[in-house]
Amino acid sequence: MRNTVTNSNLNNHDLSVSHNPTDFRSLMNYFWNFMDSSNSEYSDLSPKIQVTEDKDAVKVTAEIPGIDEKDIDLKVSADGYLSISGEKKNESEENTKDNYFSEISYGMFRRTIQLPWDLDYEATTARYNNGVLTVSIPKSQTEKQKFKKISVAKS
């Protein structure tokens, strides 16, 4: 969980009454600044993912809008980790000059998940279309054979 408050987080922030928030708005600003500072450097751009499975493969879908496919680095390891990383670049200096307000984030992103299946990582394929990355990893033959449907006959 990214926003878990731990003792180490509390030790890095002065939560004493000395801040003396005078109104609800300043209290909420203090709270949100605290929560933002406890996140990792990649949190703003971390792709949202969905993992699905059918009888033949596991599919990982990640939302990564606003970047080129050449800026995506995809790695899968034999021990079941899939890592999606890359960089959303600000191509124009005019976008950073004289900005009044911007919620657009630029920079590095990374998301690593562990897949709990026996998969054929050598046959992994990936597509990137309209800001959505789809990674398909076929199940190994042993994974496909782990379960067998058994018919139950009426006695």
CSV table of C-alpha atoms in Angstrom, one decimal:
chain,number,residue,atom,x,y,z
A,1,MET,CA,0.0,0.0,0.0
A,2,ARG,CA,1.5,3.3,-1.0
A,3,ASN,CA,-0.1,5.6,1.6
A,4,THR,CA,0.5,3.5,4.7
A,5,VAL,CA,1.5,5.7,7.6
A,6,THR,CA,4.3,3.9,9.5
A,7,ASN,CA,6.4,4.9,12.5
A,8,SER,CA,9.3,5.8,10.2
A,9,ASN,CA,7.0,8.2,8.3
A,10,LEU,CA,5.9,9.8,11.6
A,11,ASN,CA,9.5,10.2,12.8
A,12,ASN,CA,10.3,12.2,9.7
A,13,HIS,CA,7.5,14.7,10.2
A,14,ASP,CA,6.8,17.0,13.1
A,15,LEU,CA,3.2,16.3,14.1
A,16,SER,CA,3.2,18.4,17.2
A,17,VAL,CA,0.7,21.1,17.9
A,18,SER,CA,3.3,23.8,17.2
A,19,HIS,CA,2.1,23.9,13.6
A,20,ASN,CA,-1.2,25.2,15.1
A,21,PRO,CA,-3.4,25.1,12.1
A,22,THR,CA,-5.9,27.9,12.4
A,23,ASP,CA,-8.5,26.5,10.1
A,24,PHE,CA,-9.7,23.4,8.4
A,25,ARG,CA,-8.0,24.3,5.1
A,26,SER,CA,-4.5,24.6,6.5
A,27,LEU,CA,-5.0,21.3,8.4
A,28,MET,CA,-6.0,19.5,5.2
A,29,ASN,CA,-3.1,21.1,3.3
A,30,TYR,CA,-0.8,19.8,6.0
A,31,PHE,CA,-2.3,16.4,5.9
A,32,TRP,CA,-2.0,16.1,2.1
A,33,ASN,CA,1.5,17.4,2.1
A,34,PHE,CA,2.4,14.7,4.6
A,35,MET,CA,0.8,12.0,2.5
A,36,ASP,CA,2.4,13.2,-0.7
A,37,SER,CA,5.9,13.1,1.0
A,38,SER,CA,5.4,9.5,2.1
A,39,ASN,CA,4.9,8.2,-1.5
A,40,SER,CA,7.8,7.0,-3.7
A,41,GLU,CA,9.3,9.1,-6.4
A,42,TYR,CA,7.5,7.1,-9.0
A,43,SER,CA,4.0,7.3,-7.5
A,44,ASP,CA,2.5,10.1,-9.7
A,45,LEU,CA,3.2,8.1,-12.9
A,46,SER,CA,2.8,4.6,-11.7
A,47,PRO,CA,0.6,2.8,-14.2
A,48,LYS,CA,-2.8,1.4,-13.1
A,49,ILE,CA,-2.9,-2.3,-14.0
A,50,GLN,CA,-5.3,-5.1,-14.4
A,51,VAL,CA,-4.3,-8.8,-14.4
A,52,THR,CA,-6.5,-11.4,-16.0
A,53,GLU,CA,-6.2,-15.0,-16.8
A,54,ASP,CA,-7.8,-17.5,-19.2
A,55,LYS,CA,-7.0,-21.1,-19.8
A,56,ASP,CA,-4.0,-20.3,-22.1
A,57,ALA,CA,-2.4,-17.1,-20.8
A,58,VAL,CA,-2.1,-14.4,-18.2
A,59,LYS,CA,-2.7,-10.8,-19.5
A,60,VAL,CA,-1.5,-7.7,-17.8
A,61,THR,CA,-3.1,-4.4,-19.0
A,62,ALA,CA,-1.5,-1.1,-17.9
A,63,GLU,CA,-2.7,2.4,-18.5
A,64,ILE,CA,0.3,4.5,-19.6
A,65,PRO,CA,-1.1,7.5,-21.5
A,66,GLY,CA,1.0,10.2,-23.1
A,67,ILE,CA,4.2,8.4,-24.0
A,68,ASP,CA,5.7,6.7,-27.0
A,69,GLU,CA,6.1,2.9,-27.0
A,70,LYS,CA,9.9,3.4,-27.4
A,71,ASP,CA,10.0,4.9,-23.9
A,72,ILE,CA,8.5,1.8,-22.3
A,73,ASP,CA,10.9,-0.7,-20.8
A,74,LEU,CA,9.3,-4.1,-20.2
A,75,LYS,CA,11.1,-6.9,-18.4
A,76,VAL,CA,9.9,-10.3,-17.2
A,77,SER,CA,12.0,-12.6,-15.0
A,78,ALA,CA,11.9,-16.4,-14.7
A,79,ASP,CA,11.0,-16.0,-11.0
A,80,GLY,CA,7.7,-14.4,-12.0
A,81,TYR,CA,8.3,-10.6,-11.8
A,82,LEU,CA,7.0,-8.3,-14.5
A,83,SER,CA,8.5,-4.8,-14.5
A,84,ILE,CA,7.0,-2.0,-16.5
A,85,SER,CA,9.1,1.2,-16.4
A,86,GLY,CA,9.9,4.2,-18.6
A,87,GLU,CA,9.7,7.9,-18.9
A,88,LYS,CA,7.1,10.4,-19.8
A,89,LYS,CA,9.1,13.2,-21.4
A,90,ASN,CA,8.2,16.9,-21.6
A,91,GLU,CA,9.0,17.4,-25.3
A,92,SER,CA,8.4,21.2,-25.3
A,93,GLU,CA,10.1,23.7,-23.0
A,94,GLU,CA,7.1,26.0,-23.7
A,95,ASN,CA,5.0,23.6,-21.6
A,96,THR,CA,7.2,24.4,-18.5
A,97,LYS,CA,7.6,28.1,-19.1
A,98,ASP,CA,5.1,30.5,-17.6
A,99,ASN,CA,2.7,27.8,-16.5
A,100,TYR,CA,-0.1,29.1,-14.3
A,101,PHE,CA,-1.4,25.7,-13.3
A,102,SER,CA,-0.6,22.1,-14.4
A,103,GLU,CA,-1.6,18.7,-13.1
A,104,ILE,CA,0.4,16.9,-15.8
A,105,SER,CA,3.3,14.8,-14.5
A,106,TYR,CA,6.5,14.1,-16.3
A,107,GLY,CA,9.3,11.9,-15.3
A,108,MET,CA,10.2,8.3,-14.6
A,109,PHE,CA,7.7,5.6,-13.7
A,110,ARG,CA,8.0,2.0,-12.6
A,111,ARG,CA,5.6,-0.8,-11.6
A,112,THR,CA,6.7,-4.3,-10.7
A,113,ILE,CA,4.3,-7.1,-9.9
A,114,GLN,CA,4.8,-10.8,-9.1
A,115,LEU,CA,2.8,-13.3,-11.2
A,116,PRO,CA,2.0,-16.4,-9.2
A,117,TRP,CA,1.7,-18.8,-12.2
A,118,ASP,CA,4.1,-21.1,-14.0
A,119,LEU,CA,4.4,-19.1,-17.3
A,120,ASP,CA,6.3,-19.4,-20.5
A,121,TYR,CA,8.2,-16.1,-20.2
A,122,GLU,CA,10.1,-16.7,-23.5
A,123,ALA,CA,6.9,-16.4,-25.4
A,124,THR,CA,5.8,-13.1,-23.8
A,125,THR,CA,4.3,-10.5,-26.2
A,126,ALA,CA,3.3,-6.9,-25.7
A,127,ARG,CA,1.2,-4.3,-27.6
A,128,TYR,CA,0.8,-0.6,-26.9
A,129,ASN,CA,-2.2,1.2,-28.4
A,130,ASN,CA,-3.9,4.4,-27.4
A,131,GLY,CA,-2.1,4.7,-24.1
A,132,VAL,CA,-2.8,1.1,-23.1
A,133,LEU,CA,-0.1,-1.6,-22.8
A,134,THR,CA,-1.2,-5.2,-23.0
A,135,VAL,CA,1.3,-7.9,-22.1
A,136,SER,CA,0.4,-11.5,-22.8
A,137,ILE,CA,2.3,-14.3,-21.1
A,138,PRO,CA,1.3,-17.9,-22.2
A,139,LYS,CA,0.9,-20.5,-19.4
A,140,SER,CA,3.5,-23.3,-19.5
A,141,GLN,CA,2.3,-26.8,-20.3
A,142,THR,CA,2.7,-27.8,-16.7
A,143,GLU,CA,0.5,-24.9,-15.5
A,144,LYS,CA,-2.2,-25.9,-18.1
A,145,GLN,CA,-2.1,-29.5,-16.8
A,146,LYS,CA,-2.3,-28.7,-13.1
A,147,PHE,CA,-6.1,-29.1,-13.0
A,148,LYS,CA,-8.2,-31.6,-14.7
A,149,LYS,CA,-12.0,-31.4,-14.8
A,150,ILE,CA,-13.5,-34.5,-13.5
A,151,SER,CA,-17.1,-35.5,-14.3
A,152,VAL,CA,-19.3,-36.6,-11.5
A,153,ALA,CA,-21.6,-39.4,-12.4
A,154,LYS,CA,-24.9,-40.1,-10.8
A,155,SER,CA,-24.8,-43.4,-8.8
